[in-house]
Coordinates of C-alpha atoms in Angstrom, one line a residue:
M1 CA -33.2 21.5 3.4
K2 CA -35.4 19.8 5.9
F3 CA -34.8 16.4 7.1
S4 CA -37.2 13.8 8.3
E5 CA -37.1 12.4 11.8
K6 CA -35.5 9.1 10.5
Q7 CA -32.9 11.0 8.4
L8 CA -31.9 13.2 11.3
L9 CA -31.5 10.0 13.4
G10 CA -29.5 8.4 10.7
L11 CA -27.2 11.4 10.5
L12 CA -26.8 11.4 14.3
L13 CA -25.8 7.8 14.4
L14 CA -23.5 8.3 11.4
L15 CA -21.8 11.1 13.3
A16 CA -21.5 9.0 16.5
T17 CA -20.0 6.1 14.6
A18 CA -17.4 8.3 12.9
I19 CA -16.4 9.8 16.2
Y20 CA -16.3 6.7 18.3
V21 CA -15.8 3.7 16.0
G22 CA -13.6 5.9 13.6
S23 CA -11.1 6.7 16.3
A24 CA -11.2 3.3 18.2
G25 CA -7.9 2.3 16.7
I26 CA -5.9 5.4 17.9
P27 CA -3.9 5.9 20.0
A28 CA -2.3 2.6 21.1
L29 CA -3.8 1.0 24.2
L30 CA -2.7 3.0 27.3
D31 CA -1.1 1.5 30.3
D32 CA -3.5 1.1 33.3
A33 CA -7.1 0.3 32.7
D34 CA -7.2 0.6 28.9
S35 CA -4.8 -2.3 28.1
F36 CA -5.5 -4.0 31.5
Y37 CA -9.1 -4.8 30.7
A38 CA -8.1 -5.7 27.0
E39 CA -5.6 -8.1 28.4
V40 CA -8.0 -9.7 30.9
A41 CA -10.4 -10.5 27.9
R42 CA -7.4 -11.8 25.8
T43 CA -6.3 -14.0 28.7
M44 CA -9.8 -15.4 29.1
K45 CA -10.0 -16.2 25.4
L46 CA -6.6 -17.8 25.5
R47 CA -7.4 -19.9 28.6
G48 CA -10.9 -20.8 27.2
D49 CA -12.3 -19.9 30.7
W50 CA -15.3 -17.7 30.4
I51 CA -16.0 -17.9 34.1
T52 CA -12.9 -16.6 36.1
P53 CA -11.1 -13.5 34.8
Y54 CA -7.4 -13.8 34.9
I55 CA -4.5 -11.5 33.9
N56 CA -0.8 -12.6 33.9
G57 CA -1.7 -15.9 35.6
V58 CA -3.5 -14.2 38.5
R59 CA -7.2 -14.1 39.2
Y60 CA -8.8 -10.7 38.7
M61 CA -12.4 -10.9 40.1
E62 CA -13.3 -7.3 40.7
K63 CA -15.8 -7.0 37.8
P64 CA -18.4 -9.3 36.4
P65 CA -17.6 -10.8 33.0
L66 CA -20.2 -9.4 30.6
F67 CA -17.9 -6.7 29.3
Y68 CA -15.0 -9.2 28.9
W69 CA -17.3 -11.4 27.0
L70 CA -18.1 -8.7 24.5
V71 CA -14.4 -7.9 24.0
I72 CA -13.7 -11.6 23.5
L73 CA -16.6 -11.7 20.9
S74 CA -14.9 -8.8 19.1
Y75 CA -11.6 -10.6 19.1
K76 CA -13.3 -13.6 17.5
L77 CA -15.4 -11.8 15.0
F78 CA -13.1 -9.0 13.8
G79 CA -9.6 -10.3 14.2
D80 CA -7.1 -11.2 16.9
A81 CA -6.7 -8.9 19.9
N82 CA -5.5 -5.6 18.7
T83 CA -6.2 -1.9 19.6
F84 CA -9.2 -1.6 17.3
T85 CA -10.8 -4.9 18.2
A86 CA -10.3 -4.2 21.9
R87 CA -11.9 -0.8 21.9
L88 CA -14.6 -1.6 19.3
P89 CA -17.3 -3.0 21.9
T90 CA -17.0 0.3 23.8
A91 CA -17.4 2.4 20.6
L92 CA -20.4 0.5 19.5
T93 CA -21.9 0.8 22.9
V94 CA -21.7 4.6 22.8
V95 CA -23.4 4.6 19.4
A96 CA -26.1 2.4 20.9
L97 CA -26.4 4.7 23.9
V98 CA -26.8 7.7 21.7
F99 CA -29.7 6.0 20.0
V100 CA -31.3 5.0 23.2
T101 CA -31.0 8.4 24.6
T102 CA -32.9 9.8 21.5
R103 CA -35.7 7.4 22.2
L104 CA -35.8 8.2 25.9
G105 CA -36.0 11.9 25.0
K106 CA -38.7 11.5 22.5
L107 CA -40.9 9.7 25.1
L108 CA -40.2 12.4 27.6
F109 CA -40.0 15.7 25.8
G110 CA -40.8 15.0 22.0
A111 CA -38.8 13.9 18.9
R112 CA -36.7 17.2 18.5
A113 CA -35.7 17.4 22.1
G114 CA -34.8 13.6 22.1
W115 CA -32.6 14.1 18.9
L116 CA -30.8 17.1 20.6
A117 CA -30.3 15.0 23.6
G118 CA -28.6 12.2 21.6
L119 CA -26.5 14.8 19.9
A120 CA -25.6 16.4 23.2
L121 CA -24.5 13.0 24.5
A122 CA -22.5 12.1 21.4
T123 CA -20.6 15.3 21.3
S124 CA -20.0 16.1 25.0
F125 CA -16.4 16.3 26.1
G126 CA -16.9 13.9 29.0
T127 CA -18.6 11.2 26.8
F128 CA -15.7 11.2 24.4
L129 CA -13.0 11.4 27.1
F130 CA -14.4 8.7 29.4
T131 CA -15.0 6.2 26.5
R132 CA -11.5 6.5 25.0
I133 CA -10.3 3.9 27.4
I134 CA -11.6 0.4 27.9
L135 CA -13.9 0.3 30.9
P136 CA -17.3 -1.4 31.6
D137 CA -18.9 1.9 32.5
A138 CA -20.2 2.7 29.1
L139 CA -21.9 -0.8 28.8
F140 CA -23.4 -0.3 32.2
T141 CA -24.7 3.1 31.2
L142 CA -26.3 1.6 28.1
L143 CA -28.0 -1.2 30.1
L144 CA -29.2 1.3 32.8
S145 CA -30.7 3.5 30.0
L146 CA -32.4 0.5 28.4
T147 CA -33.9 -0.5 31.8
L148 CA -35.3 3.1 32.2
Y149 CA -36.6 3.1 28.6
A150 CA -38.4 -0.1 29.3
F151 CA -39.9 1.4 32.4
L152 CA -41.2 4.4 30.4
R153 CA -42.6 2.1 27.8
W154 CA -44.4 0.2 30.6
E155 CA -45.9 3.4 31.8
R156 CA -47.2 4.2 28.4
E157 CA -48.2 0.7 27.2
T158 CA -51.9 0.1 26.9
E159 CA -51.6 -3.5 25.7
E160 CA -49.5 -6.2 27.2
P161 CA -47.5 -3.9 29.5
Q162 CA -46.1 -7.0 31.3
R163 CA -43.6 -7.5 28.4
W164 CA -41.9 -4.3 29.4
V165 CA -41.8 -5.4 33.1
L166 CA -39.8 -8.5 31.8
A167 CA -37.6 -6.1 29.8
I168 CA -36.9 -4.1 33.0
Y169 CA -35.7 -7.2 34.9
A170 CA -33.8 -8.6 31.9
F171 CA -31.8 -5.4 31.3
G172 CA -31.4 -5.0 35.1
A173 CA -29.8 -8.5 35.3
L174 CA -27.6 -7.7 32.3
A175 CA -26.5 -4.5 34.2
V176 CA -25.6 -6.6 37.2
M177 CA -23.5 -8.8 35.0
A178 CA -21.8 -5.6 33.6
R179 CA -21.1 -3.7 36.8
G180 CA -22.2 -5.6 39.9
L181 CA -24.9 -4.7 42.5
I182 CA -25.4 -1.0 41.2
G183 CA -27.1 -2.8 38.3
V184 CA -30.0 -3.3 40.8
L185 CA -29.5 -0.2 43.0
F186 CA -29.4 2.4 40.3
P187 CA -32.4 1.4 38.1
G188 CA -34.4 0.3 41.2
G189 CA -33.7 3.5 43.0
I190 CA -34.5 5.7 40.0
I191 CA -37.8 3.9 39.2
I192 CA -39.0 3.8 42.8
G193 CA -37.9 7.3 43.4
T194 CA -39.7 8.5 40.3
L195 CA -42.9 6.8 41.2
V196 CA -42.9 7.9 44.9
L197 CA -42.2 11.5 44.0
T198 CA -44.9 11.7 41.5
G199 CA -47.5 10.2 43.9
R200 CA -47.7 6.9 42.2
W201 CA -46.0 4.7 44.8
R202 CA -48.8 2.0 44.6
E203 CA -47.7 1.3 41.0
I204 CA -44.4 -0.2 42.5
F205 CA -46.3 -3.3 43.3
K206 CA -47.3 -3.7 39.7
L207 CA -43.7 -4.1 38.9
I208 CA -43.2 -7.0 41.3
S209 CA -43.5 -10.3 39.5
L210 CA -42.3 -13.8 40.3
K211 CA -41.9 -14.6 36.7
C212 CA -39.7 -11.6 36.1
M213 CA -37.7 -12.3 39.2
L214 CA -37.1 -15.8 37.9
L215 CA -35.8 -14.4 34.6
F216 CA -33.5 -12.0 36.5
F217 CA -31.9 -14.8 38.4
V218 CA -31.7 -17.1 35.3
I219 CA -29.6 -14.3 33.7
A220 CA -27.6 -13.0 36.7
L221 CA -27.2 -16.0 39.1
P222 CA -25.3 -18.8 37.1
W223 CA -22.0 -16.9 36.8
H224 CA -22.0 -15.9 40.4
L225 CA -22.6 -19.4 41.4
A226 CA -20.0 -20.9 39.1
I227 CA -17.2 -18.5 40.0
G228 CA -18.0 -18.8 43.7
T229 CA -17.7 -22.5 43.5
R230 CA -14.4 -22.4 41.7
N231 CA -12.7 -19.7 43.7
P232 CA -13.0 -19.9 47.5
G233 CA -13.2 -16.5 49.1
F234 CA -14.9 -14.9 46.0
Y235 CA -18.1 -13.9 47.8
W236 CA -16.3 -12.0 50.5
F237 CA -14.0 -10.3 48.0
Y238 CA -16.6 -9.5 45.5
F239 CA -19.7 -8.5 47.6
I240 CA -18.1 -7.2 50.7
N241 CA -14.7 -5.8 49.6
E242 CA -15.6 -4.6 46.1
H243 CA -19.1 -3.3 46.9
V244 CA -19.7 -2.5 50.6
L245 CA -16.1 -1.5 51.5
R246 CA -15.5 0.3 48.3
F247 CA -18.6 2.4 49.0
L248 CA -17.4 3.1 52.4
G249 CA -13.8 4.0 51.3
K250 CA -12.4 1.1 53.2
R251 CA -11.7 -1.3 50.3
L252 CA -8.4 -3.2 50.5
P253 CA -6.0 -2.4 49.1
K254 CA -6.7 1.3 49.2
D255 CA -5.0 2.1 45.9
Y256 CA -7.4 4.7 44.6
G257 CA -8.0 8.4 45.3
T258 CA -11.0 10.5 45.7
V259 CA -11.8 13.8 44.0
P260 CA -12.9 16.5 46.5
L261 CA -16.7 17.0 46.6
L262 CA -17.1 20.4 45.1
P263 CA -14.9 19.8 42.0
F264 CA -16.7 16.5 41.6
W265 CA -19.9 18.3 41.1
L266 CA -18.7 21.4 39.3
L267 CA -16.6 19.5 36.7
H268 CA -19.8 18.3 35.1
M269 CA -19.8 21.7 33.4
V270 CA -16.7 20.5 31.7
W271 CA -17.9 16.9 31.0
L272 CA -21.1 18.1 29.4
F273 CA -19.4 21.0 27.5
P274 CA -20.6 22.7 25.4
W275 CA -24.2 21.6 26.1
S276 CA -23.7 22.3 29.9
F277 CA -24.3 26.0 29.2
Y278 CA -28.0 25.2 28.3
L279 CA -28.3 22.5 30.9
V280 CA -27.4 24.9 33.8
T281 CA -30.3 27.2 32.8
L282 CA -32.5 24.7 34.8
L283 CA -30.7 25.9 38.0
K284 CA -32.3 29.3 37.7
P285 CA -35.3 29.1 40.2
A286 CA -37.7 30.8 37.8
N287 CA -36.8 28.5 34.9
F288 CA -37.0 25.3 37.0
K289 CA -40.4 26.4 38.4
A290 CA -41.8 27.0 35.0
A291 CA -40.4 23.6 33.6
W292 CA -41.7 21.8 36.7
Q293 CA -45.2 23.2 36.3
E294 CA -45.2 22.4 32.5
Q295 CA -43.7 18.9 32.6
R296 CA -43.4 17.8 36.2
R297 CA -43.9 14.1 35.5
E298 CA -41.5 14.0 32.5
L299 CA -38.7 15.9 34.3
M300 CA -38.9 13.7 37.4
L301 CA -37.2 10.7 35.8
P302 CA -34.0 12.5 34.5
V303 CA -33.8 14.6 37.7
V304 CA -34.0 11.6 40.0
W305 CA -31.6 9.8 37.7
V306 CA -29.0 12.5 38.0
L307 CA -29.4 13.1 41.7
L308 CA -29.4 9.5 42.8
I309 CA -26.0 8.7 41.0
L310 CA -24.3 12.0 41.9
L311 CA -25.4 11.7 45.6
F312 CA -24.4 8.0 45.7
F313 CA -20.9 8.7 44.7
S314 CA -20.7 11.9 46.9
F315 CA -20.9 9.6 49.9
S316 CA -18.4 7.1 48.4
S317 CA -15.1 7.1 46.8
R318 CA -15.3 9.6 43.9
L319 CA -13.6 9.6 40.5
E320 CA -15.1 11.8 37.7
Y321 CA -15.9 8.9 35.3
Y322 CA -17.9 7.2 37.9
T323 CA -20.9 9.5 37.1
L324 CA -20.9 8.4 33.3
P325 CA -24.2 6.5 34.0
A326 CA -25.8 10.0 34.7
F327 CA -24.7 11.5 31.4
P328 CA -27.7 10.4 29.4
A329 CA -30.0 12.1 32.0
L330 CA -28.0 15.2 31.8
A331 CA -28.1 15.2 28.0
L332 CA -31.9 14.7 28.2
L333 CA -32.2 17.8 30.3
A334 CA -29.8 19.8 28.1
G335 CA -31.7 18.7 24.9
R336 CA -34.9 19.9 26.4
Q337 CA -33.4 23.3 27.3
C338 CA -31.8 23.7 23.9
E339 CA -35.1 23.2 22.2
K340 CA -36.8 25.8 24.5
Y341 CA -34.1 28.5 24.1
W342 CA -33.6 28.0 20.3
E343 CA -37.3 28.5 19.9
A344 CA -37.2 31.7 22.0
Q345 CA -36.1 35.2 20.9
R346 CA -33.6 35.5 23.8
N347 CA -30.9 32.9 23.7
W348 CA -28.7 34.1 26.5
P349 CA -27.0 30.8 27.3
G350 CA -26.0 30.6 23.6
L351 CA -24.6 34.1 23.7
V352 CA -22.5 33.2 26.8
L353 CA -21.3 30.0 25.2
A354 CA -20.4 31.9 21.9
S355 CA -18.5 34.6 23.8
L356 CA -16.6 32.0 25.9
G357 CA -15.8 30.0 22.8
G358 CA -14.5 33.0 20.9
L359 CA -12.3 34.1 23.7
L360 CA -11.0 30.5 24.3
G361 CA -10.4 30.0 20.6
I362 CA -8.4 33.3 20.3
A363 CA -6.4 32.3 23.4
L364 CA -5.5 28.9 22.1
I365 CA -4.4 30.1 18.6
V366 CA -2.4 33.0 20.2
V367 CA -0.6 30.4 22.4
A368 CA 0.1 28.2 19.4
V369 CA 1.4 31.1 17.3
T370 CA 3.6 32.4 20.2
L371 CA 5.2 28.9 20.4
A372 CA 5.8 28.6 16.6
G373 CA 9.2 30.3 16.7
Q374 CA 10.6 28.5 19.6
A375 CA 13.2 25.7 19.3
S376 CA 11.8 22.2 19.9
G377 CA 13.3 19.7 22.4
D378 CA 12.4 16.6 24.5
M379 CA 8.9 17.3 25.5
F380 CA 8.9 14.8 28.2
A381 CA 12.1 16.0 29.8
Q382 CA 10.3 19.3 30.3
L383 CA 7.1 18.0 31.9
K384 CA 6.5 18.6 35.6
D385 CA 5.2 15.9 38.0
N386 CA 2.2 16.7 40.1
P387 CA 1.2 13.4 41.7
E388 CA -1.2 15.1 44.2
L389 CA -3.3 16.1 41.1
Y390 CA -3.3 12.7 39.4
V391 CA -6.6 11.8 41.2
Y392 CA -8.2 14.1 38.7
Y393 CA -8.9 12.6 35.2
L394 CA -7.1 15.4 33.5
G395 CA -4.6 15.8 36.3
H396 CA -1.6 15.3 33.8
L397 CA -2.5 18.5 32.0
F398 CA -1.0 20.3 35.0
D399 CA 2.3 18.7 34.1
L400 CA 2.5 20.8 31.0
T401 CA 5.1 23.7 31.0
P402 CA 5.3 26.5 28.3
E403 CA 8.2 24.6 26.8
S404 CA 6.3 21.2 26.6
L405 CA 3.4 23.0 24.9
L406 CA 5.5 23.3 21.8
A407 CA 4.7 19.7 20.8
L408 CA 0.9 20.6 21.0
R409 CA 0.9 23.4 18.4
V410 CA -1.2 21.6 15.9
P411 CA -3.9 20.4 18.5
L412 CA -4.0 23.8 19.9
V413 CA -4.7 25.4 16.6
L414 CA -7.4 22.9 15.7
A415 CA -9.0 23.4 19.1
G416 CA -8.8 27.1 18.7
V417 CA -10.7 26.8 15.4
A418 CA -13.2 24.5 16.9
F419 CA -14.1 26.9 19.8
G420 CA -13.4 30.2 18.2
V421 CA -15.3 29.6 14.9
F422 CA -18.0 27.1 15.4
L423 CA -19.2 28.0 18.9
P424 CA -19.7 31.7 18.1
L425 CA -21.3 30.8 14.7
H426 CA -23.9 28.6 16.4
Y427 CA -25.4 31.7 18.1
F428 CA -25.9 33.6 14.9
R429 CA -26.8 30.8 12.5
P430 CA -30.1 28.9 12.3
S431 CA -28.3 25.5 12.1
K432 CA -27.2 25.7 15.7
A433 CA -27.1 22.0 16.4
A434 CA -25.0 21.2 13.3
L435 CA -22.5 23.9 14.2
L436 CA -22.1 22.9 17.7
A437 CA -21.7 19.2 16.6
L438 CA -19.2 20.1 13.9
G439 CA -17.2 22.2 16.4
M440 CA -17.0 19.4 18.8
A441 CA -16.1 16.9 16.1
F442 CA -13.3 19.2 15.1
F443 CA -12.2 19.4 18.7
F444 CA -12.2 15.6 19.0
V445 CA -9.7 15.5 16.1
A446 CA -7.5 17.9 18.0
A447 CA -7.9 15.8 21.2
N448 CA -6.9 12.6 19.3
L449 CA -3.9 14.3 17.9
A450 CA -3.0 15.4 21.5
F451 CA -3.4 11.8 22.6
L452 CA -0.9 10.8 20.0
V453 CA 1.5 13.5 21.1
F454 CA 1.1 12.3 24.7
A455 CA 1.4 8.6 23.9
P456 CA 4.9 8.2 25.2
R457 CA 3.6 9.3 28.7
M458 CA 0.7 6.9 28.5
T459 CA 1.5 3.7 26.6
S460 CA 4.5 1.3 26.3
K461 CA 3.6 -0.2 22.9
P462 CA 6.9 0.9 21.2
L463 CA 8.9 -0.7 24.0
A464 CA 6.7 -3.8 23.6
G465 CA 7.6 -3.7 19.8
E466 CA 11.3 -3.5 20.7
I467 CA 11.0 -6.4 23.0
T468 CA 9.2 -8.5 20.4
R469 CA 11.9 -7.8 17.9
R470 CA 14.7 -9.0 20.1
A471 CA 13.0 -11.6 22.2
Q472 CA 14.0 -15.3 21.8
G473 CA 13.3 -18.6 23.7
D474 CA 13.0 -18.2 27.3
D475 CA 13.7 -14.5 27.7
V476 CA 12.0 -12.7 30.6
I477 CA 10.0 -9.4 30.7
V478 CA 10.0 -7.5 34.0
I479 CA 7.9 -4.4 34.8
D480 CA 9.3 -2.3 37.4
G481 CA 6.2 -2.0 39.5
H482 CA 2.6 -3.3 39.4
M483 CA 0.7 -4.6 36.5
E484 CA -1.1 -1.4 35.6
E485 CA 2.2 0.4 35.0
G486 CA 3.1 -1.9 32.1
S487 CA -0.2 -3.6 31.0
S488 CA 0.2 -2.5 27.4
V489 CA 3.5 -4.5 27.3
A490 CA 1.7 -7.7 28.1
F491 CA -1.0 -7.0 25.6
Y492 CA 1.3 -6.1 22.7
T493 CA 4.0 -8.8 23.4
R494 CA 1.6 -11.6 24.2
H495 CA 4.1 -12.6 26.9
P496 CA 3.7 -13.2 30.6
L497 CA 5.3 -10.6 32.8
L498 CA 7.3 -10.5 36.1
L499 CA 6.3 -7.6 38.3
R500 CA 9.0 -6.3 40.5
N501 CA 7.5 -5.7 44.0
G502 CA 4.1 -5.9 42.1
R503 CA 1.9 -7.7 44.6
I504 CA -0.1 -4.6 45.1
S505 CA -3.0 -2.8 43.6
N506 CA -5.6 -4.9 41.7
L507 CA -3.8 -8.1 41.7
Q508 CA -3.1 -8.2 45.5
Y509 CA -6.1 -10.4 46.4
G510 CA -5.7 -12.8 43.5
S511 CA -2.0 -13.2 44.1
H512 CA -2.7 -15.1 47.4
Y513 CA -4.3 -18.1 45.7
P514 CA -2.0 -21.2 45.9
D515 CA -1.8 -21.8 42.1
V516 CA -0.4 -18.3 41.3
P517 CA 2.8 -18.5 39.3
P518 CA 6.0 -16.8 40.8
V519 CA 5.5 -13.5 39.0
F520 CA 6.2 -11.1 41.8
P521 CA 10.0 -11.0 42.3
D522 CA 11.3 -8.9 45.1
D523 CA 14.5 -6.9 44.9
A524 CA 16.7 -9.7 46.0
R525 CA 15.2 -12.1 43.5
L526 CA 15.5 -9.7 40.7
K527 CA 19.1 -9.0 41.6
Q528 CA 19.9 -12.7 41.6
M529 CA 18.3 -13.3 38.2
W530 CA 20.1 -10.3 36.7
E531 CA 23.5 -11.3 38.0
E532 CA 23.1 -15.0 37.2
N533 CA 22.6 -14.0 33.5
R534 CA 21.1 -17.4 32.7
Q535 CA 18.2 -15.6 30.9
R536 CA 18.0 -12.4 29.0
I537 CA 15.9 -10.0 31.0
F538 CA 14.0 -7.1 29.5
L539 CA 13.2 -4.5 32.3
V540 CA 10.8 -1.8 31.6
T541 CA 11.3 0.9 34.1
F542 CA 11.0 4.8 34.5
Q543 CA 13.3 7.7 34.7
A544 CA 12.0 8.4 38.3
K545 CA 13.2 4.9 39.4
Q546 CA 16.6 5.1 37.6
A547 CA 18.7 6.0 40.6
Q548 CA 17.2 3.2 42.7
L549 CA 17.9 0.7 39.9
E550 CA 21.5 1.8 39.6
A551 CA 22.0 0.9 43.2
L552 CA 20.2 -2.4 42.9
L553 CA 21.7 -3.5 39.5
P554 CA 25.1 -1.8 39.3
A555 CA 26.4 -4.1 36.5
N556 CA 25.4 -5.4 33.1
R557 CA 22.7 -2.7 32.8
H558 CA 22.2 -1.9 29.1
L559 CA 19.8 0.7 27.8
L560 CA 18.0 -0.7 24.7
A561 CA 15.3 1.9 24.1
R562 CA 13.8 5.1 25.6
Y563 CA 10.2 6.2 25.1
G564 CA 9.0 9.3 27.0
D565 CA 9.8 8.7 30.6
K566 CA 10.1 5.0 30.1
L567 CA 13.3 3.0 29.7
L568 CA 14.0 -0.5 28.4
L569 CA 17.0 -2.2 30.0
S570 CA 18.5 -5.5 29.7
N571 CA 21.2 -7.6 31.2
R572 CA 22.5 -8.5 27.8
L573 CA 23.2 -6.7 24.5
D574 CA 23.1 -9.7 22.2

């Protein structure tokens, strides 16, 4: 059965919607960024303040507000703040990004290559992984892609090209409102680099327009002026500390790690899996030379797009998800290469992928079967700690031991089927794209199940439920550490938190404003509150801190609940 271009696009968007919107409600919001950003948006909605982001009564001004506004809109349109409504804007953003990537691919390499590019983006491991948590990066990636789409339309427009220049500036301004100054730097650098390297540098001047600049400032300037007026010190913190010093690796506080340079680049083979096996064929000199001779002008945009972003972060602090804005460009190149190899008689990258998929699938199923007869136990008591590896996005995978793998038997089998059946079949069957997509969709089901298994390591929602069930009146909730260690407790209890020695990390700067409530008790203050027993205190802590707490709070320490490596203690049992 042959599908039309519109039907294929509809099927692609349906698949993307099923993957991303369909799984937006699971698992529960994770501690750290996931529930942190959701709670910022909830707090802004509660305060009725759409200018200054707050969380737990403290200013949080690291990021511009466009992403928060979309999450607030989701809360208003689709129900109160919950797991699904918090993640929905990101999920819909990914679906829109898949659509824009197909349009970019069609303009550059033709309709089929564009559709394959959209499919590659929708079903790549990294796209799924990096958009499972609530971050503004997916929104920024969409706006960057729209800016570059407007640029391509401007290049090809014969009538009224100026409207596309207006679109470039409008989308660029929105990108600034989503992610800061890289909203200008990235699209501007990619467009200028593309024009210069294709010998069209004079066309840069055609993109300079006072009317368009005015539109840009009308969109991007009001919020910056409003928040700067209301919050003294904002401009230094936002522009210098969060942009310049962050790029130089000197941002205060230095609460972030950096992935070593070589893994930072090589891990893109994982993030673009399985399509990366076709993408890397462009690294073969003969292939790149042939492609360059055939489509030099078309290739220039995605090549500059990828290199600018990867090189930018190579000289800055590096975390893997920072390069999400380059994924559409990588998918464009992968889609082009898929079309070329699938039309050729020799599909050696497909053979390599099929062979690796078969071996990986067999290995995963063998591991799952081997574990089947073993006795189960407390998975989280058997995990190791490898804090030196947590700078990597998947660093916690190294915590697994053979004993702890027992809880992952079902995801392992499903992943084994996804890799061991669908990836080999794609080489032998004509419906290659459908088989790769089905294989990855199957794998995403396995990944979601693994997320649920690992939930006790990543979320505190069950403890929040226990607190909500017991809480009365003026009870106090304390997180044993900084906000990110228990942000899901704040989101699910709808209750302000006290943070033991928590004036660190992302709230450090905002904590020094004079109107900040006393939410950062030190050890002495916590001990005093605990022993006075005037209020019931719920303390969320961790097994690793248990000995320290026993010394600090020797009496009236009651264990109410345990979830993974997290403990819920109280000074009262009533």
